[in-house]
PDB file of C-alpha atoms in Angstrom:
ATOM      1  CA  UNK A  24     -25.679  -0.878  54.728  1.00  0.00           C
ATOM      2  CA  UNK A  25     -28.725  -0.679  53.100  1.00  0.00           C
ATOM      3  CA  UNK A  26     -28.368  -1.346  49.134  1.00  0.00           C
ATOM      4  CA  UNK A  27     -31.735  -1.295  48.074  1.00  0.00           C
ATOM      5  CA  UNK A  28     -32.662   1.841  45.735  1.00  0.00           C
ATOM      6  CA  UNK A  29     -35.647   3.646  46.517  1.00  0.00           C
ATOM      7  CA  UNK A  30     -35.509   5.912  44.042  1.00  0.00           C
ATOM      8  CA  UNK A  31     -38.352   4.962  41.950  1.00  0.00           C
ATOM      9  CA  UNK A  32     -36.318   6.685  38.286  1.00  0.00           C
ATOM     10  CA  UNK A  33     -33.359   4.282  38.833  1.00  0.00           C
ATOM     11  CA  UNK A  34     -33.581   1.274  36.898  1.00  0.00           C
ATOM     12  CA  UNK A  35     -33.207  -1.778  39.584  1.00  0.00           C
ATOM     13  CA  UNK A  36     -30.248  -3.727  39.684  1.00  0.00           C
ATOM     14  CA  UNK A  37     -30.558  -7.378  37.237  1.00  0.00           C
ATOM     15  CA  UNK A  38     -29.385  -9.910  39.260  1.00  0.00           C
ATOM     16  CA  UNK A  39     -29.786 -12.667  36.456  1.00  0.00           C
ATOM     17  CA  UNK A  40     -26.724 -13.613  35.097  1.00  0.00           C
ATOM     18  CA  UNK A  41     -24.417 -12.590  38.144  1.00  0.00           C
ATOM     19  CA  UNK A  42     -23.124 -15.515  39.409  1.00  0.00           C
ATOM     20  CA  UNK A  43     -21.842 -15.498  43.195  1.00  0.00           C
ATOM     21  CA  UNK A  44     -18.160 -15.876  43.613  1.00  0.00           C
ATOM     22  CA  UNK A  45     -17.007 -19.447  43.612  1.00  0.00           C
ATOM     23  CA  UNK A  46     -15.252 -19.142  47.202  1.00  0.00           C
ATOM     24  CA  UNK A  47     -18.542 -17.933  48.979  1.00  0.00           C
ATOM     25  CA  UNK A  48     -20.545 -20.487  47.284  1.00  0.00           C
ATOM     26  CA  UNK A  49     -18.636 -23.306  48.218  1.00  0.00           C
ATOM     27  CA  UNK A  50     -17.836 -21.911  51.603  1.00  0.00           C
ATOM     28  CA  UNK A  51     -21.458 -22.287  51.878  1.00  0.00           C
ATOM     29  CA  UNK A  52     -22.268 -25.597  50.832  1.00  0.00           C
ATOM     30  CA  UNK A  53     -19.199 -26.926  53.455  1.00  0.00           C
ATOM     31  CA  UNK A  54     -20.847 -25.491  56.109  1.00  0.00           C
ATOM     32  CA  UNK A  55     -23.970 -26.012  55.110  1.00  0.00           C
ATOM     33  CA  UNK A  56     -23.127 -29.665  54.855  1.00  0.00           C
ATOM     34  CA  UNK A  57     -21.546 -30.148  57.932  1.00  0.00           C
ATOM     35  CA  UNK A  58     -24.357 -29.676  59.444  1.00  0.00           C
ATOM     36  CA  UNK A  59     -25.571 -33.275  57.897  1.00  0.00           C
ATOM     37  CA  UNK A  60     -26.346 -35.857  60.926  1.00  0.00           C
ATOM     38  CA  UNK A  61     -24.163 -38.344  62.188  1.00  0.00           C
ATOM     39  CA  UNK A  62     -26.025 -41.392  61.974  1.00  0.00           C
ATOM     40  CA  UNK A  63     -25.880 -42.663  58.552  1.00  0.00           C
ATOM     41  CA  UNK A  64     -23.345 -42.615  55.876  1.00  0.00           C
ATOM     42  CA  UNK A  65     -24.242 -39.308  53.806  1.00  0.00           C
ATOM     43  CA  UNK A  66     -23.768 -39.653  49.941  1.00  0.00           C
ATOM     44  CA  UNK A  67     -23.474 -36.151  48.168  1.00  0.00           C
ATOM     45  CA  UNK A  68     -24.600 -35.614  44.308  1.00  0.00           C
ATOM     46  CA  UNK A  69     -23.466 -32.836  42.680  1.00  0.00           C
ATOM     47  CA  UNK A  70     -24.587 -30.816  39.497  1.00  0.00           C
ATOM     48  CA  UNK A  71     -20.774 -30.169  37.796  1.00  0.00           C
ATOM     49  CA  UNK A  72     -20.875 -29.611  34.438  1.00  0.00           C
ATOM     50  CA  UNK A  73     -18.884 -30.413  31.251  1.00  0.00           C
ATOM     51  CA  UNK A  74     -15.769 -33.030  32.749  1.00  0.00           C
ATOM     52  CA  UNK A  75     -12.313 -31.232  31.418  1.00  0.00           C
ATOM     53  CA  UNK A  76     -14.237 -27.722  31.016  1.00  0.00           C
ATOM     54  CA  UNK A  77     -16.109 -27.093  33.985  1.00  0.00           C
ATOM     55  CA  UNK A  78     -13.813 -26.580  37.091  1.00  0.00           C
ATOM     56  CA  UNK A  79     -17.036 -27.831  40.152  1.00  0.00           C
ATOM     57  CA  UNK A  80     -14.857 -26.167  42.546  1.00  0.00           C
ATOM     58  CA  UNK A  81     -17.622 -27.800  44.959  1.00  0.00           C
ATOM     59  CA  UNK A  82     -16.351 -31.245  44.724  1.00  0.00           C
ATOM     60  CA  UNK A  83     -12.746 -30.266  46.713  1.00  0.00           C
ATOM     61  CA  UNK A  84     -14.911 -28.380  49.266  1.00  0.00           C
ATOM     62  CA  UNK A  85     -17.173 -31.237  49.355  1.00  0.00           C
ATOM     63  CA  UNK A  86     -14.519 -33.988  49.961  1.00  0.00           C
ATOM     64  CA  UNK A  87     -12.826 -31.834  52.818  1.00  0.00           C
ATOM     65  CA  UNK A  88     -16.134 -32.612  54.772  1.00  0.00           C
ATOM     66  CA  UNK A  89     -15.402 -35.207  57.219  1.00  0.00           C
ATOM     67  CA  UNK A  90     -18.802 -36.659  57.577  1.00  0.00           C
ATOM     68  CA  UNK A  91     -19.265 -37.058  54.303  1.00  0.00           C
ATOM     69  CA  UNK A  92     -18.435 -40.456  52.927  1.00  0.00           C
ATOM     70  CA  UNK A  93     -19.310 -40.675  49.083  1.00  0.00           C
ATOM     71  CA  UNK A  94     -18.871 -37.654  46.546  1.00  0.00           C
ATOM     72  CA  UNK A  95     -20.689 -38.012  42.999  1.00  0.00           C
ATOM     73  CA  UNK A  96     -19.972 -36.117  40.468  1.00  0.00           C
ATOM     74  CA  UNK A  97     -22.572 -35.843  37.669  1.00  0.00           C
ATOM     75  CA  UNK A  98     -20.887 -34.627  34.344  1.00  0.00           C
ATOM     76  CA  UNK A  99     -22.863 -33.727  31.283  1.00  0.00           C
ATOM     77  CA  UNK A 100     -22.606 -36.446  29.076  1.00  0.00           C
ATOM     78  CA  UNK A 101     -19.796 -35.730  26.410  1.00  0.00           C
ATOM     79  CA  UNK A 102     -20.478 -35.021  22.381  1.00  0.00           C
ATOM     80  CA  UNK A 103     -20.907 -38.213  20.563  1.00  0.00           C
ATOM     81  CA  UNK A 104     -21.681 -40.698  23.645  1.00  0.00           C
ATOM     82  CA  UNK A 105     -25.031 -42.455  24.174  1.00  0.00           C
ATOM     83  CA  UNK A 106     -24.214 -43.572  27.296  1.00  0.00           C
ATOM     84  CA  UNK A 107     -21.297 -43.841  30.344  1.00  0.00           C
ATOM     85  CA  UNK A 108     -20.851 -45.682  33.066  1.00  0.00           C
ATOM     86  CA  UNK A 109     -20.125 -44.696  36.559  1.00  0.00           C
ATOM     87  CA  UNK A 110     -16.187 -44.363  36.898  1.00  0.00           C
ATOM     88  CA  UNK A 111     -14.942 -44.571  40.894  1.00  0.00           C
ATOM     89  CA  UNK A 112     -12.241 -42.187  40.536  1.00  0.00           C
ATOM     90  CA  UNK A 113     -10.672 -42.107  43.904  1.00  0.00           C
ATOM     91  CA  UNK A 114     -10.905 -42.402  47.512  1.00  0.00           C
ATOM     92  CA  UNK A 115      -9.140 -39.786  49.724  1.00  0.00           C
ATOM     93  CA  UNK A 116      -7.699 -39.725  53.290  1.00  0.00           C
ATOM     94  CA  UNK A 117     -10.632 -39.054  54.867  1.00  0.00           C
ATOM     95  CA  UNK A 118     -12.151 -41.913  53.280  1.00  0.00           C
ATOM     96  CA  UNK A 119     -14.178 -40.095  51.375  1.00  0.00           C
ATOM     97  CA  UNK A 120     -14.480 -41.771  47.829  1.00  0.00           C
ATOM     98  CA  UNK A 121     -15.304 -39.886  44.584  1.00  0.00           C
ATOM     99  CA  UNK A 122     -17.631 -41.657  41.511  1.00  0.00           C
ATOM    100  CA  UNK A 123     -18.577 -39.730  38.305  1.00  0.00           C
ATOM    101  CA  UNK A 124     -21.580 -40.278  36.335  1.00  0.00           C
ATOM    102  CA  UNK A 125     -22.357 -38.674  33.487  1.00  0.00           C
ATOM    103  CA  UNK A 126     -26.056 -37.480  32.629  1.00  0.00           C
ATOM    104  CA  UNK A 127     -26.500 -39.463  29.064  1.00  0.00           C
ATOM    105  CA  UNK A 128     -28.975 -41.111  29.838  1.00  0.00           C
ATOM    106  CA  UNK A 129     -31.420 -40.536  33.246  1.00  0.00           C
ATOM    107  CA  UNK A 130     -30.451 -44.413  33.571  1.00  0.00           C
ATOM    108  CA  UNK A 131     -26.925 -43.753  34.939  1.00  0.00           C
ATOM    109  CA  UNK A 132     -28.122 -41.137  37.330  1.00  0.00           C
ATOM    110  CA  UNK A 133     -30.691 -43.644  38.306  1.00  0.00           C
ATOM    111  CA  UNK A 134     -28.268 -46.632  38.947  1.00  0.00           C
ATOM    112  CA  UNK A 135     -25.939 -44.205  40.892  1.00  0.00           C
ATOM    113  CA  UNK A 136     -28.468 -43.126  43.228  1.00  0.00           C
ATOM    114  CA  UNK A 137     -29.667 -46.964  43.695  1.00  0.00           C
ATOM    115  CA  UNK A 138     -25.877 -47.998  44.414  1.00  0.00           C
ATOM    116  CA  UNK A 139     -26.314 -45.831  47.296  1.00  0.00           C
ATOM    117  CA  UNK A 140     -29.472 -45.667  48.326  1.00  0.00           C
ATOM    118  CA  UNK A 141     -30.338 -42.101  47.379  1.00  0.00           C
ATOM    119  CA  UNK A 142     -28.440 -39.196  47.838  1.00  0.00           C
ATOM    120  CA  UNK A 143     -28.283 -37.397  50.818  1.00  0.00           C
ATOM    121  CA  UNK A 144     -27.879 -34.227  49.773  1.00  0.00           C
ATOM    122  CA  UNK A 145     -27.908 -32.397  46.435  1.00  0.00           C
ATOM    123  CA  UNK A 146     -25.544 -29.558  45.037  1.00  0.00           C
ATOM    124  CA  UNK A 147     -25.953 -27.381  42.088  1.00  0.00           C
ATOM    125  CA  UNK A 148     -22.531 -26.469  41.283  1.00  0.00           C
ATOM    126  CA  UNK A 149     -22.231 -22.949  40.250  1.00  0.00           C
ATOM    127  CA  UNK A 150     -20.727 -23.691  36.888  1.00  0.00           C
ATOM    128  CA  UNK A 151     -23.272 -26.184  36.186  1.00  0.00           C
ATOM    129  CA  UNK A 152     -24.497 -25.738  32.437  1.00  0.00           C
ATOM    130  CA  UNK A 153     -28.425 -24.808  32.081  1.00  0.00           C
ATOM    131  CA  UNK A 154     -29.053 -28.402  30.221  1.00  0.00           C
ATOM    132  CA  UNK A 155     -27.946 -30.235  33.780  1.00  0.00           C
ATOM    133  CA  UNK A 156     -29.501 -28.037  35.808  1.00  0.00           C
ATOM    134  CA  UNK A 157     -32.882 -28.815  34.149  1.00  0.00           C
ATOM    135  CA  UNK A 158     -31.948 -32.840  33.464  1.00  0.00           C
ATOM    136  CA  UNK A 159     -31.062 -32.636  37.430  1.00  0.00           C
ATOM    137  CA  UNK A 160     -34.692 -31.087  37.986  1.00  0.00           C
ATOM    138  CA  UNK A 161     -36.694 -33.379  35.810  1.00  0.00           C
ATOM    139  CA  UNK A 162     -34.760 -36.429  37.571  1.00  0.00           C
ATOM    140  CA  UNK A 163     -34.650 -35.698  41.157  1.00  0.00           C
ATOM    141  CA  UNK A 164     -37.684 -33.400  41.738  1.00  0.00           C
ATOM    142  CA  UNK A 165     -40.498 -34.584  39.680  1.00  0.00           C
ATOM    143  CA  UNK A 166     -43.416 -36.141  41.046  1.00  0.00           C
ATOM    144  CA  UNK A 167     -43.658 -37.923  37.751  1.00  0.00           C
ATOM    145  CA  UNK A 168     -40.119 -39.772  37.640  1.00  0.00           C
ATOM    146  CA  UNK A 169     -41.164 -40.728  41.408  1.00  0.00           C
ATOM    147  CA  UNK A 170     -44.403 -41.916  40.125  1.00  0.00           C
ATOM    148  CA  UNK A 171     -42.334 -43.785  37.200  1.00  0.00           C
ATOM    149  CA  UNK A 172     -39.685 -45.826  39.234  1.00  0.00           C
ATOM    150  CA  UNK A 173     -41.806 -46.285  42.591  1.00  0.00           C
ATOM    151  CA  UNK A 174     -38.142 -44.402  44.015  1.00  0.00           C
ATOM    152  CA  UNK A 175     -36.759 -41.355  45.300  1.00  0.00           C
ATOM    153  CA  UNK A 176     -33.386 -40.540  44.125  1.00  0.00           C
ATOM    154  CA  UNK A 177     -33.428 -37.781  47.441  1.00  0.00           C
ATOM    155  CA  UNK A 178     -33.304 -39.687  50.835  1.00  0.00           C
ATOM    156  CA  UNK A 179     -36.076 -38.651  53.813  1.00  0.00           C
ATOM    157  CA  UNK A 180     -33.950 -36.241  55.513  1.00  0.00           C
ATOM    158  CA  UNK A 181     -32.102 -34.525  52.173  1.00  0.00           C
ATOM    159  CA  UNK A 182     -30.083 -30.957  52.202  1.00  0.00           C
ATOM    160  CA  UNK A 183     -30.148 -29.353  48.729  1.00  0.00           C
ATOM    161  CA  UNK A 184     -28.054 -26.340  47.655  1.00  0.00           C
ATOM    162  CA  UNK A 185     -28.270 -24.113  44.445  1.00  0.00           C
ATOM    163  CA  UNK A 186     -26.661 -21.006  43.882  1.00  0.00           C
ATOM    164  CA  UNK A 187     -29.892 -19.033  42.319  1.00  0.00           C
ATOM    165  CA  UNK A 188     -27.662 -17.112  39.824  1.00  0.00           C
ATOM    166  CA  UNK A 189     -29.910 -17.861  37.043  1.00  0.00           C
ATOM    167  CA  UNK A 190     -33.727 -19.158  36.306  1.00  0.00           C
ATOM    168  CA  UNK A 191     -32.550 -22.631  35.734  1.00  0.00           C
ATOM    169  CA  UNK A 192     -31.247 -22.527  39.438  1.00  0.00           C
ATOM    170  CA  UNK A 193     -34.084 -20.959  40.433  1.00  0.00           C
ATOM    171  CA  UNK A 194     -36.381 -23.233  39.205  1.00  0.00           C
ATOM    172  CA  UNK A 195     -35.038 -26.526  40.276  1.00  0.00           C
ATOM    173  CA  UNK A 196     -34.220 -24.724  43.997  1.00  0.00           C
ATOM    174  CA  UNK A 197     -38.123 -24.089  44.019  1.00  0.00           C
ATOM    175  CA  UNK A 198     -39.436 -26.910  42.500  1.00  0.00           C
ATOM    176  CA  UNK A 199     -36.814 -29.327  44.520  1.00  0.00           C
ATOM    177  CA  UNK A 200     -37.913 -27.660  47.891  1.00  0.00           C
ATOM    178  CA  UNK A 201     -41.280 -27.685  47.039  1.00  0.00           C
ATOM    179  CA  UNK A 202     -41.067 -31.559  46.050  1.00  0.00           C
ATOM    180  CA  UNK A 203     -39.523 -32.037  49.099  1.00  0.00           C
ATOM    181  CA  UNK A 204     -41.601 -30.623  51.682  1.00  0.00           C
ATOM    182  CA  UNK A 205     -44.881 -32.199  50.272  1.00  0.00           C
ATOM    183  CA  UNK A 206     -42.986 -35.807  50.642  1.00  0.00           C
ATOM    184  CA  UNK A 207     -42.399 -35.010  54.628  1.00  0.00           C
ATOM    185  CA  UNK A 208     -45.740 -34.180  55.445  1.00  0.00           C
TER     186      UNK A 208
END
């Protein structure tokens, strides 16, 4: 069916703001992310939100994935705190384990991503708070935080997923993608 109105007197649709169902998102990013190779261990970041408030129903479609082997979590950083460490939560039956970091400083996110030698892929969860999404953007897809630490955060061969709900989504998908390509040429 064709949705798109061609009547030029209608107003057209806003999309900004409308977030895509939880469900389809994450059904998504697990088959988007089974799709990840089989010859090195893959290490999935993801963009949650606030720990305790946020659900990141991402993370339990994440750790279902069999050839994934490391989940992290990155939580904004709670009121009050200067800085976290990383907390290894758990490790399931598929050996998956699951770490959470929380963004208080860029310095966690960086010693996360050196404990495992970059991520392999990166998630935007879809409840992921505006101020993540854009400490997530400056951190893994700026040519001047590469430039900084002489390190990518991404691995070679990364998969990144955003929902594009909103401009903060938006902008990191385009700026991440764009970041990437140039680095494969």
């Amino acid at each position: 069916k064709n949705t798109r109105e061609c009547d030029p007197t209608i107003k057209a649709i806003d999309t900004e703001g409308n977030k895509i169902p939880s469900e389809h998102y994450n059904a998504v990013v697990t088959e988007s992310l089974s799709l990840l190779g089989k010859k090195s261990d893959k290490n999935v970041a993801v963009l949650c939100g606030v720990r305790g408030v946020h659900s990141c129903t991402s993370l339990d479609s994440i750790k279902a994935i069999r050839r994934v082997n490391s989940v992290i979590a990155i939580w904004t950083c709670p009121d009050g705190k200067t800085r976290m460490e990383t907390e290894l939560e758990e490790e399931d039956i598929n050996g998956t384990s699951l770490s959470h970091v929380y963004a208080c400083s860029q310095d966690s996110i960086r010693q996360s991503a050196k404990s495992e030698d970059g991520y392999s892929a990166l998630v935007v969860d879809h409840a992921a708070p505006y101020d993540l999404v854009n400490i997530g953007e400056d951190i893994f897809c700026s040519d001047r935080e590469m430039q900084l630490t002489k390190r990518a955060f991404l691995r070679d061969r990364v998969t990144f997923l955003a929902p594009l709900s909103s401009l903060a989504e938006k902008r990191i998908f385009a700026r991440c993608i764009r970041h990437i390509s140039e680095h494969l040429i």
